mmCIF file with all atom_site columns, C-alpha atoms in Angstrom:
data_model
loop_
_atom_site.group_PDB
_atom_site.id
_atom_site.type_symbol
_atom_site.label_atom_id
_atom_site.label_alt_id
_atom_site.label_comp_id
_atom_site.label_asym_id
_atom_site.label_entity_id
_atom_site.label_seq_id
_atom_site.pdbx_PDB_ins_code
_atom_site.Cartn_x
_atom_site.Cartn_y
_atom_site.Cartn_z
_atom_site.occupancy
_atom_site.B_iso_or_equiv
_atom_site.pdbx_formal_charge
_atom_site.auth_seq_id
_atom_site.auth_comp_id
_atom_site.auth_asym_id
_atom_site.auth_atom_id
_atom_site.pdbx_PDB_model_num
ATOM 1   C CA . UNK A 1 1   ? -11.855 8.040   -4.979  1.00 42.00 ? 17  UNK A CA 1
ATOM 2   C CA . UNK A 1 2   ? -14.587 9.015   -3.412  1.00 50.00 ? 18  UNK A CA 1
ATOM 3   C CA . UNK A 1 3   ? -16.670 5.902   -2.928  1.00 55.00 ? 19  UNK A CA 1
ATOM 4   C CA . UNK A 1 4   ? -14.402 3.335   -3.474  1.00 59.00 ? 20  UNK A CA 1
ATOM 5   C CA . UNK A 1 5   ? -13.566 3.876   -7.090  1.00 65.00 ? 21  UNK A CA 1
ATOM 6   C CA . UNK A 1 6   ? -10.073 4.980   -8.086  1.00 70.00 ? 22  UNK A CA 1
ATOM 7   C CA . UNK A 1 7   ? -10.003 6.003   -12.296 1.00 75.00 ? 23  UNK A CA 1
ATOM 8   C CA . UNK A 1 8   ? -6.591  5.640   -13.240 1.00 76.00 ? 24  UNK A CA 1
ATOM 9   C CA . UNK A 1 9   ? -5.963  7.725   -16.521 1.00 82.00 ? 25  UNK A CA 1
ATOM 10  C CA . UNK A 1 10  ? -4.425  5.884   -19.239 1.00 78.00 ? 26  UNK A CA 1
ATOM 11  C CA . UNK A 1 11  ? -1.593  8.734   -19.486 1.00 84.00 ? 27  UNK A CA 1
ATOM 12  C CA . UNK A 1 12  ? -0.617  8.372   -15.726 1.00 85.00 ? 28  UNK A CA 1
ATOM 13  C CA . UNK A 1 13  ? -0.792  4.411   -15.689 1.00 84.00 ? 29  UNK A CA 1
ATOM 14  C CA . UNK A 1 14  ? 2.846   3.133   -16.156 1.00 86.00 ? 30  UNK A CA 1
ATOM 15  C CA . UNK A 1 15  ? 4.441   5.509   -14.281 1.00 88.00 ? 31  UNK A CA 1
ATOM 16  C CA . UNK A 1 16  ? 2.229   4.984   -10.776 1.00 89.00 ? 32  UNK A CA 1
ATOM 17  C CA . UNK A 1 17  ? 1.950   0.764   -11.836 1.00 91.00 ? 33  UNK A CA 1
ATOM 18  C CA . UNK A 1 18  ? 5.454   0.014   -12.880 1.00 91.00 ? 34  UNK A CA 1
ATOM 19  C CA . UNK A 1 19  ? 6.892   1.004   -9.677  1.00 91.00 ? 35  UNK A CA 1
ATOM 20  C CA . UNK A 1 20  ? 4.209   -0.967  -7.506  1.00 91.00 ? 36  UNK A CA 1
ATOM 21  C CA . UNK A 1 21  ? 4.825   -3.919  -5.603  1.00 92.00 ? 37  UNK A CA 1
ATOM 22  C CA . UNK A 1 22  ? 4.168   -7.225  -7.245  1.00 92.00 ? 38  UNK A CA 1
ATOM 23  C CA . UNK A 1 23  ? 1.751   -7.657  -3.942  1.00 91.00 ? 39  UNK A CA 1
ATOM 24  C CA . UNK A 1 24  ? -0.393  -5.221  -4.193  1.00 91.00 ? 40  UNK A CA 1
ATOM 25  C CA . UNK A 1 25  ? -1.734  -6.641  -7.138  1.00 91.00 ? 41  UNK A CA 1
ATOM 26  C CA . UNK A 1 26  ? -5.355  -8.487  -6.345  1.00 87.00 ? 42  UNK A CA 1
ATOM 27  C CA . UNK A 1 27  ? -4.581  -12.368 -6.757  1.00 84.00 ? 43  UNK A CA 1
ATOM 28  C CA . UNK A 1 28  ? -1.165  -11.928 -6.191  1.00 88.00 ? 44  UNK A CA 1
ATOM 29  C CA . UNK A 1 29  ? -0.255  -13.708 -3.361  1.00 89.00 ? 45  UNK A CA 1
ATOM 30  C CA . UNK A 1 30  ? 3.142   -15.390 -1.250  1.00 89.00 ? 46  UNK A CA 1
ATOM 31  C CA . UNK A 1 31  ? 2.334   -18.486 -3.240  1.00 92.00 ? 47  UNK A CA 1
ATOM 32  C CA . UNK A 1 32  ? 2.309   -17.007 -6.897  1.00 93.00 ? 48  UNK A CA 1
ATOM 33  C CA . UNK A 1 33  ? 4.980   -14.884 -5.615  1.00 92.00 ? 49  UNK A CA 1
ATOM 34  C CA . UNK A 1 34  ? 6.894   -17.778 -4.837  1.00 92.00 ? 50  UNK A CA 1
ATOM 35  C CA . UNK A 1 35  ? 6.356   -19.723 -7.721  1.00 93.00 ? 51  UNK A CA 1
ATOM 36  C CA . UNK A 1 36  ? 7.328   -16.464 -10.080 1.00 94.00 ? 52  UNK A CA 1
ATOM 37  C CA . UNK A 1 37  ? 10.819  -15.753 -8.189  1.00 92.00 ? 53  UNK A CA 1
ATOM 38  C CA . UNK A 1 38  ? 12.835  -17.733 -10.347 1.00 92.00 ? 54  UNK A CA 1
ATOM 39  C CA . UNK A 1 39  ? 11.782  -16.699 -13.650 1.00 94.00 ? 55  UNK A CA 1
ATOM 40  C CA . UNK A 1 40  ? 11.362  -13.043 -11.867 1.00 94.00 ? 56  UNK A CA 1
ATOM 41  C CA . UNK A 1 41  ? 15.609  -13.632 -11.014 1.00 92.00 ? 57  UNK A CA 1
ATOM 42  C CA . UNK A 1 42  ? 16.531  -14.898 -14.488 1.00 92.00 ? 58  UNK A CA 1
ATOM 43  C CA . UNK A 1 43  ? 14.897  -11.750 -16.843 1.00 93.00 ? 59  UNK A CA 1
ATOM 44  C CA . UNK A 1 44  ? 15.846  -9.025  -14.030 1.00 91.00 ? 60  UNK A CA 1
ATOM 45  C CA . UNK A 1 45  ? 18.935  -7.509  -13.853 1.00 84.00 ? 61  UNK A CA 1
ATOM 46  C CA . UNK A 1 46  ? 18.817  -7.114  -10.278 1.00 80.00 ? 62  UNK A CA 1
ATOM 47  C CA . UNK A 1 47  ? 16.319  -8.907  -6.887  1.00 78.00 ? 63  UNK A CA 1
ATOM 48  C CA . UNK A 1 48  ? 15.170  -7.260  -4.040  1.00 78.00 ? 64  UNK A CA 1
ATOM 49  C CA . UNK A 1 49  ? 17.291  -5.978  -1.641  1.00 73.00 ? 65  UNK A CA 1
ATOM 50  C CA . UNK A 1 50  ? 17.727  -2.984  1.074   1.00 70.00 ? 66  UNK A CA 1
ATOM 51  C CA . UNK A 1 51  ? 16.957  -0.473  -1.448  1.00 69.00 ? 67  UNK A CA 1
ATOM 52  C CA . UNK A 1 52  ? 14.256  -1.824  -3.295  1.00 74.00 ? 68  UNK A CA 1
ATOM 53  C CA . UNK A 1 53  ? 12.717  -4.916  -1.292  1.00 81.00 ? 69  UNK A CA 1
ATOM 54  C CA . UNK A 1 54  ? 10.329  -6.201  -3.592  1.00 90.00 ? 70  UNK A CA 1
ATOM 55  C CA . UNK A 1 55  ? 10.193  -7.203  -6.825  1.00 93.00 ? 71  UNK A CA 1
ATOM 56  C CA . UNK A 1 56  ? 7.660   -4.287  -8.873  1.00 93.00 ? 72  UNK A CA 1
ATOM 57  C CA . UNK A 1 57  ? 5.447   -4.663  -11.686 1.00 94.00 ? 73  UNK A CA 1
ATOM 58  C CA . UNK A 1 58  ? 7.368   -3.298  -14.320 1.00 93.00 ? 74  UNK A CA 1
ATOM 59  C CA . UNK A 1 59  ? 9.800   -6.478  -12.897 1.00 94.00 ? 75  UNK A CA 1
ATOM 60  C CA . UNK A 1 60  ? 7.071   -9.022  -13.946 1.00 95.00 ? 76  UNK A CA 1
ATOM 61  C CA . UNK A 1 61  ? 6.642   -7.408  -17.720 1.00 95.00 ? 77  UNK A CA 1
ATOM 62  C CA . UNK A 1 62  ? 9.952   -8.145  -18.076 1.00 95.00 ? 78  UNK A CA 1
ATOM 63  C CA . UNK A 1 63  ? 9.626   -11.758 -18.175 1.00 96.00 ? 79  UNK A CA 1
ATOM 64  C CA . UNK A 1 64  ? 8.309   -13.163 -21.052 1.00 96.00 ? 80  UNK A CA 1
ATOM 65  C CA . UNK A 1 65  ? 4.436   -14.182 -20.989 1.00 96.00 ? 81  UNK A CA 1
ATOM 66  C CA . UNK A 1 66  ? 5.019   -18.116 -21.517 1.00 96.00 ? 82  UNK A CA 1
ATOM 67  C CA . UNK A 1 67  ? 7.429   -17.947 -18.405 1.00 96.00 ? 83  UNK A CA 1
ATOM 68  C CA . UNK A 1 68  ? 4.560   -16.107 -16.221 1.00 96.00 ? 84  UNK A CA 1
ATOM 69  C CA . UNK A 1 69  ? 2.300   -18.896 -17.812 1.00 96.00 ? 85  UNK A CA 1
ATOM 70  C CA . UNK A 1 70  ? 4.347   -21.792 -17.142 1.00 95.00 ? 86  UNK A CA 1
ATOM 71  C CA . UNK A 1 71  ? 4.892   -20.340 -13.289 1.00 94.00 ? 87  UNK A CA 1
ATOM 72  C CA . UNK A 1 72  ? 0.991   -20.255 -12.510 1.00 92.00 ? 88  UNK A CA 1
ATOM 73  C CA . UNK A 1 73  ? -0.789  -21.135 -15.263 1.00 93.00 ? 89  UNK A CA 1
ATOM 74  C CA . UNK A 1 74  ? -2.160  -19.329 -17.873 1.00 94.00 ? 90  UNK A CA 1
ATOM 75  C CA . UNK A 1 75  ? -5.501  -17.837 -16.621 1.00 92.00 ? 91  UNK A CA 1
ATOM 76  C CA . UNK A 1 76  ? -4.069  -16.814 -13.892 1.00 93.00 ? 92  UNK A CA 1
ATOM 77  C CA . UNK A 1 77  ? -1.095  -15.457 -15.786 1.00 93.00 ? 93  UNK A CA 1
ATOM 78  C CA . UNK A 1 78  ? -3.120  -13.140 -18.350 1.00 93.00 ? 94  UNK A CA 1
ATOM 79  C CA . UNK A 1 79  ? -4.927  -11.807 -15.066 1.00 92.00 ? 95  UNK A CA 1
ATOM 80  C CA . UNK A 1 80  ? -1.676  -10.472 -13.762 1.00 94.00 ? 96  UNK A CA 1
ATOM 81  C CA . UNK A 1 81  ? -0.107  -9.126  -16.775 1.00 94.00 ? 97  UNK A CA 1
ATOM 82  C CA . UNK A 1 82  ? -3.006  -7.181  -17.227 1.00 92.00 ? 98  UNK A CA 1
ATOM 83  C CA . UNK A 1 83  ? -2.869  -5.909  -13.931 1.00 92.00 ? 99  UNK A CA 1
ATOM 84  C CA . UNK A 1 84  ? 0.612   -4.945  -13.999 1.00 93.00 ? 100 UNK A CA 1
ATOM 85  C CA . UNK A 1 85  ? -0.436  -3.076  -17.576 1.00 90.00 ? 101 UNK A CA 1
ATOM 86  C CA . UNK A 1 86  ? -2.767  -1.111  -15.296 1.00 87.00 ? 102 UNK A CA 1
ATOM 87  C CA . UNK A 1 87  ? -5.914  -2.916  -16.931 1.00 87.00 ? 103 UNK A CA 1
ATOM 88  C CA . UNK A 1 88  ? -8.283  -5.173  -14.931 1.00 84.00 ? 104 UNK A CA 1
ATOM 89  C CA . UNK A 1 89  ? -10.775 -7.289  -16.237 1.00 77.00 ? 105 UNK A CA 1
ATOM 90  C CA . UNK A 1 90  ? -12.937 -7.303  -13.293 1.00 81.00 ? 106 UNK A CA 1
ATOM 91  C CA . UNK A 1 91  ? -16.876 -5.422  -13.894 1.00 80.00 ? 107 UNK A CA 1
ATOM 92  C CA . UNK A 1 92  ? -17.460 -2.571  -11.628 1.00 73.00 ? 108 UNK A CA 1
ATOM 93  C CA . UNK A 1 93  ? -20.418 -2.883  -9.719  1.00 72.00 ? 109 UNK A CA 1
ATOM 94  C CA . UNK A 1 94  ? -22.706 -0.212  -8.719  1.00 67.00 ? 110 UNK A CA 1
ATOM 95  C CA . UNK A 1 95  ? -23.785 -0.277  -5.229  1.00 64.00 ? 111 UNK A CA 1
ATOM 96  C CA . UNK A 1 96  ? -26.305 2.135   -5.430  1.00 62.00 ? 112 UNK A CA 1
ATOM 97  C CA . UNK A 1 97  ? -24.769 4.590   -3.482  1.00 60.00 ? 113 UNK A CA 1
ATOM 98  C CA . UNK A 1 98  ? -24.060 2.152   -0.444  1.00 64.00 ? 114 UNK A CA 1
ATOM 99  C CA . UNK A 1 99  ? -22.328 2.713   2.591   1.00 68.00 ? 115 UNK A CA 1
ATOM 100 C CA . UNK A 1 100 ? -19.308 2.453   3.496   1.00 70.00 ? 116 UNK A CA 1
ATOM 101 C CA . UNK A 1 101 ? -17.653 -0.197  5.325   1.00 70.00 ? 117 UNK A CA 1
ATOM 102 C CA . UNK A 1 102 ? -15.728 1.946   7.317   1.00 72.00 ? 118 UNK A CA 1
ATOM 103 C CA . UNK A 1 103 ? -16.777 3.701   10.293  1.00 75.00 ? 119 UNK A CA 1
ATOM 104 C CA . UNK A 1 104 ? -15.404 5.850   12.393  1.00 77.00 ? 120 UNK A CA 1
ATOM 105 C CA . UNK A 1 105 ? -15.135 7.300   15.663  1.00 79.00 ? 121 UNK A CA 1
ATOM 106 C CA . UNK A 1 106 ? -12.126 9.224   17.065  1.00 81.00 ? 122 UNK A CA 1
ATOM 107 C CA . UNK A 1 107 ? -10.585 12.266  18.697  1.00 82.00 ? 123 UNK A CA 1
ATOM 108 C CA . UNK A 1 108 ? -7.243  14.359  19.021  1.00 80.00 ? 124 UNK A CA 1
ATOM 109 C CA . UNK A 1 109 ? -5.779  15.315  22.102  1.00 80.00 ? 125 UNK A CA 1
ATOM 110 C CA . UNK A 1 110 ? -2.922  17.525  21.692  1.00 81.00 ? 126 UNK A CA 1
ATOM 111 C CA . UNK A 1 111 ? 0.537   16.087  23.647  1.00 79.00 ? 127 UNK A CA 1
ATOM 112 C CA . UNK A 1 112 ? 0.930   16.277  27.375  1.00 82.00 ? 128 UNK A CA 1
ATOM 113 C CA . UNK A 1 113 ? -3.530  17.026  28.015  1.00 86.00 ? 129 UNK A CA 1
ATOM 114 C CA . UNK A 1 114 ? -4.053  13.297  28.433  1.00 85.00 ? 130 UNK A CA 1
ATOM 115 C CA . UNK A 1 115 ? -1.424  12.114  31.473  1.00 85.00 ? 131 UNK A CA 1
ATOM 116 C CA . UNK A 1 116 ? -3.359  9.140   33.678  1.00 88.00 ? 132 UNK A CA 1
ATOM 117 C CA . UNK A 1 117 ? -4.714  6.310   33.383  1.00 88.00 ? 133 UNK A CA 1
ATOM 118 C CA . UNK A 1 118 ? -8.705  7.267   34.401  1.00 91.00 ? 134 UNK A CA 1
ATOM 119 C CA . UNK A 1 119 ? -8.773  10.387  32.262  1.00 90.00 ? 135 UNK A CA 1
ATOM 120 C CA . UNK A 1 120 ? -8.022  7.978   29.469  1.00 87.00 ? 136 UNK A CA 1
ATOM 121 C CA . UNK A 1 121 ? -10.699 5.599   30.527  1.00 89.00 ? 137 UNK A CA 1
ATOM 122 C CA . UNK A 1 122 ? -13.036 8.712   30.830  1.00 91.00 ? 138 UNK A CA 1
ATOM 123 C CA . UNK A 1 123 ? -12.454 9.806   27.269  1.00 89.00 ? 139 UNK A CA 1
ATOM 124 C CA . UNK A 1 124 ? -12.676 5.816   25.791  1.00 88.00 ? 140 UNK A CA 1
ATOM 125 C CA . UNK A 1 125 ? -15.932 5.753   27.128  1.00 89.00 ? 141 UNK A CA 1
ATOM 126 C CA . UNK A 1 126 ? -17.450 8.852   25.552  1.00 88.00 ? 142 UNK A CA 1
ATOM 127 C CA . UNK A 1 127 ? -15.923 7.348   22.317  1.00 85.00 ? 143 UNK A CA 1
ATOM 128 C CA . UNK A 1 128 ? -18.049 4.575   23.285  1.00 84.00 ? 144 UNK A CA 1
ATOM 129 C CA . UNK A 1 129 ? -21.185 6.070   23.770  1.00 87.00 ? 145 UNK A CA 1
ATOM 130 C CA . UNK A 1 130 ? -20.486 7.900   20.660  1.00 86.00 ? 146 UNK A CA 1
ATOM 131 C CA . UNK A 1 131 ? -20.752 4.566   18.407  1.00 84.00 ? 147 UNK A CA 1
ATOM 132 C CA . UNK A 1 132 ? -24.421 3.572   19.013  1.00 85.00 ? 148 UNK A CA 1
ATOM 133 C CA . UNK A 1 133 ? -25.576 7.094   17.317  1.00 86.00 ? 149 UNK A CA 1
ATOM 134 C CA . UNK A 1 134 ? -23.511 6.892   14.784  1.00 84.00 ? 150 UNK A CA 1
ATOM 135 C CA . UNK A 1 135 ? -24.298 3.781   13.947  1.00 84.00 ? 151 UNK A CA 1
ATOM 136 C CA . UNK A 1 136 ? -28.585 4.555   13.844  1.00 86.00 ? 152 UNK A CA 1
ATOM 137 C CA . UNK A 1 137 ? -27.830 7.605   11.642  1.00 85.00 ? 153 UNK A CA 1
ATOM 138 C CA . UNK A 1 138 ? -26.611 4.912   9.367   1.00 82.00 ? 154 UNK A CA 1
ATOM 139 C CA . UNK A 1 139 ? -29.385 3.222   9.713   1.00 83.00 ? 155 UNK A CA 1
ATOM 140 C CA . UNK A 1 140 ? -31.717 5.451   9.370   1.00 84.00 ? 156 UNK A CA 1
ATOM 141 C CA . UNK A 1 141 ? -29.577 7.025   6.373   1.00 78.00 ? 157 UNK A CA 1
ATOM 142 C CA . UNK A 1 142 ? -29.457 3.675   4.549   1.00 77.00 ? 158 UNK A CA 1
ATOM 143 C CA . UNK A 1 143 ? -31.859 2.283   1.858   1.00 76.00 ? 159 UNK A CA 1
ATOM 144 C CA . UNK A 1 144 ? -31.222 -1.059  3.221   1.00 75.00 ? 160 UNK A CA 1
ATOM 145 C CA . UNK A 1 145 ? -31.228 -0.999  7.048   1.00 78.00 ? 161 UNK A CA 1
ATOM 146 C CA . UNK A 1 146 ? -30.348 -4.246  7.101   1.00 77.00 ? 162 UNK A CA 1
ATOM 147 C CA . UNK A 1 147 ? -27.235 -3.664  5.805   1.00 74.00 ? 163 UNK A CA 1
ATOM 148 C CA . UNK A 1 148 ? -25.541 -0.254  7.928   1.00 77.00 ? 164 UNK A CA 1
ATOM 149 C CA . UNK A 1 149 ? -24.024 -2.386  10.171  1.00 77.00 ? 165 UNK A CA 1
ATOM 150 C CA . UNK A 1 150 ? -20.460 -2.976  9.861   1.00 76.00 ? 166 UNK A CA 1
ATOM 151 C CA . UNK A 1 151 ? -19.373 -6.519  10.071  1.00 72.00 ? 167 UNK A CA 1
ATOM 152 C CA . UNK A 1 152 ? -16.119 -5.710  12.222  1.00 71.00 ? 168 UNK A CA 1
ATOM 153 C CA . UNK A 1 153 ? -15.409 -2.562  14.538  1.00 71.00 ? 169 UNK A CA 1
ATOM 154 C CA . UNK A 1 154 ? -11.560 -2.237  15.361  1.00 68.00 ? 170 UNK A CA 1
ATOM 155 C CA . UNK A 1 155 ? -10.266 -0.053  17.489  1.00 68.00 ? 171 UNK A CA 1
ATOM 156 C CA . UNK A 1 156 ? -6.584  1.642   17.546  1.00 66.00 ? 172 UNK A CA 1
ATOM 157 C CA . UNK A 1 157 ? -4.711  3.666   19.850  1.00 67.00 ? 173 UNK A CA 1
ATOM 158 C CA . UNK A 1 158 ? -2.099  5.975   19.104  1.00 68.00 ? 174 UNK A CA 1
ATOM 159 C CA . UNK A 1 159 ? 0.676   6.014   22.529  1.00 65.00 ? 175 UNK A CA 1
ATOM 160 C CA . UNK A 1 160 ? 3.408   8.208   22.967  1.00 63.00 ? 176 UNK A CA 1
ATOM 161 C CA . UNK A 1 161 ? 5.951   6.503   25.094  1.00 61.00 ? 177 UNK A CA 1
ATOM 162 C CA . UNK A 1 162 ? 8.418   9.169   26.363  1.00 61.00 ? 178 UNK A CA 1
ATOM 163 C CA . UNK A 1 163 ? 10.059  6.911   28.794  1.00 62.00 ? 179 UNK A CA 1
ATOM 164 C CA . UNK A 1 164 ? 12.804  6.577   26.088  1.00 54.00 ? 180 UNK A CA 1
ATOM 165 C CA . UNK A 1 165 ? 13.502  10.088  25.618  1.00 56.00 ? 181 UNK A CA 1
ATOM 166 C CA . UNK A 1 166 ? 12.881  10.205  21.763  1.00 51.00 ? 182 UNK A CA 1
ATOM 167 C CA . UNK A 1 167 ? 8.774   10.202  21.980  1.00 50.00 ? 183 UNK A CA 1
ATOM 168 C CA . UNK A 1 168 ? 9.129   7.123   19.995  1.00 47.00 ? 184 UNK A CA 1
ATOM 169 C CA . UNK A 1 169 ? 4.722   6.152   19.254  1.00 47.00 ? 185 UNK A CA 1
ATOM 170 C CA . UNK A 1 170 ? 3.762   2.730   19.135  1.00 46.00 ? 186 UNK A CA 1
#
């Protein structure tokens, strides 16, 4: 990273994919998942549990490759091998220097400033007003205007509930 591009060196590869979970591969799904579990349980020594709950990469290379095929089929198959070798097949494609697709407005209140219920109101709403300028800078900013908008905003909330005495945050 920056700008949504992660290089990973050839030299670093196995040690950062091996380890990943099988999920986090693109195209990787519950389904394939699914339909990969038994041949993932006869060629591993071990399955997921407590310690390690997922089956990892390096789990899937140890099956052989006409096992993977014969679980999803055999374009599908090479796909994920690959992926698991750290190599993917897919072009990368210049945006020109686009946007991003996140954006982002927040602020930090330290512990114990922030105590009712209107105060919080007070400060979501000049969070709120914040949004609109951001969002023309990006417009303005952007080679295609057409295009700075965001196609979802979300918003999160971080609450510290010390009713329960351990300032458990949900």
């Amino acid at each position: 990273k920056p700008d949504s591009l992660n290089v990973l060196y050839p030299w670093r590869a196995s040690s950062i994919i091996d380890v990943m979970p099988l999920r986090k591969i693109p195209g990787l799904g519950f389904r394939t998942l699914k339909s990969l579990e038994k041949c993932l349980m006869e060629h591993n020594s071990r399955s997921p549990d407590k310690d390690s709950p997922y089956w990892t990469c390096r789990d899937l290379l140890r099956v052989p490759q006409q096992n993977v095929v014969a679980a999803c089929g055999e374009q599908q198959s090479n796909i994920l091998l690959q992926r698991c070798r750290g190599i993917d097949p897919l072009l990368i494609v210049d945006d020109n220097g686009g946007l991003g697709k996140t954006v982002s407005v927040e602020d930090s209140y330290r512990q114990g400033t922030v105590t009712a219920l209107d105060e919080v109101l007070r400060l979501l709403e000049e969070l709120y007003c914040r949004l609109p300028r951001l969002l023309d800078d990006r417009k303005s900013d952007s080679d295609r205007p057409d295009l700075a908008f965001p196609s979802t905003i979300r918003f999160s909330a971080r609450i510290v509930d010390d009713s329960a005495g351990n300032s458990k945050r949900r």
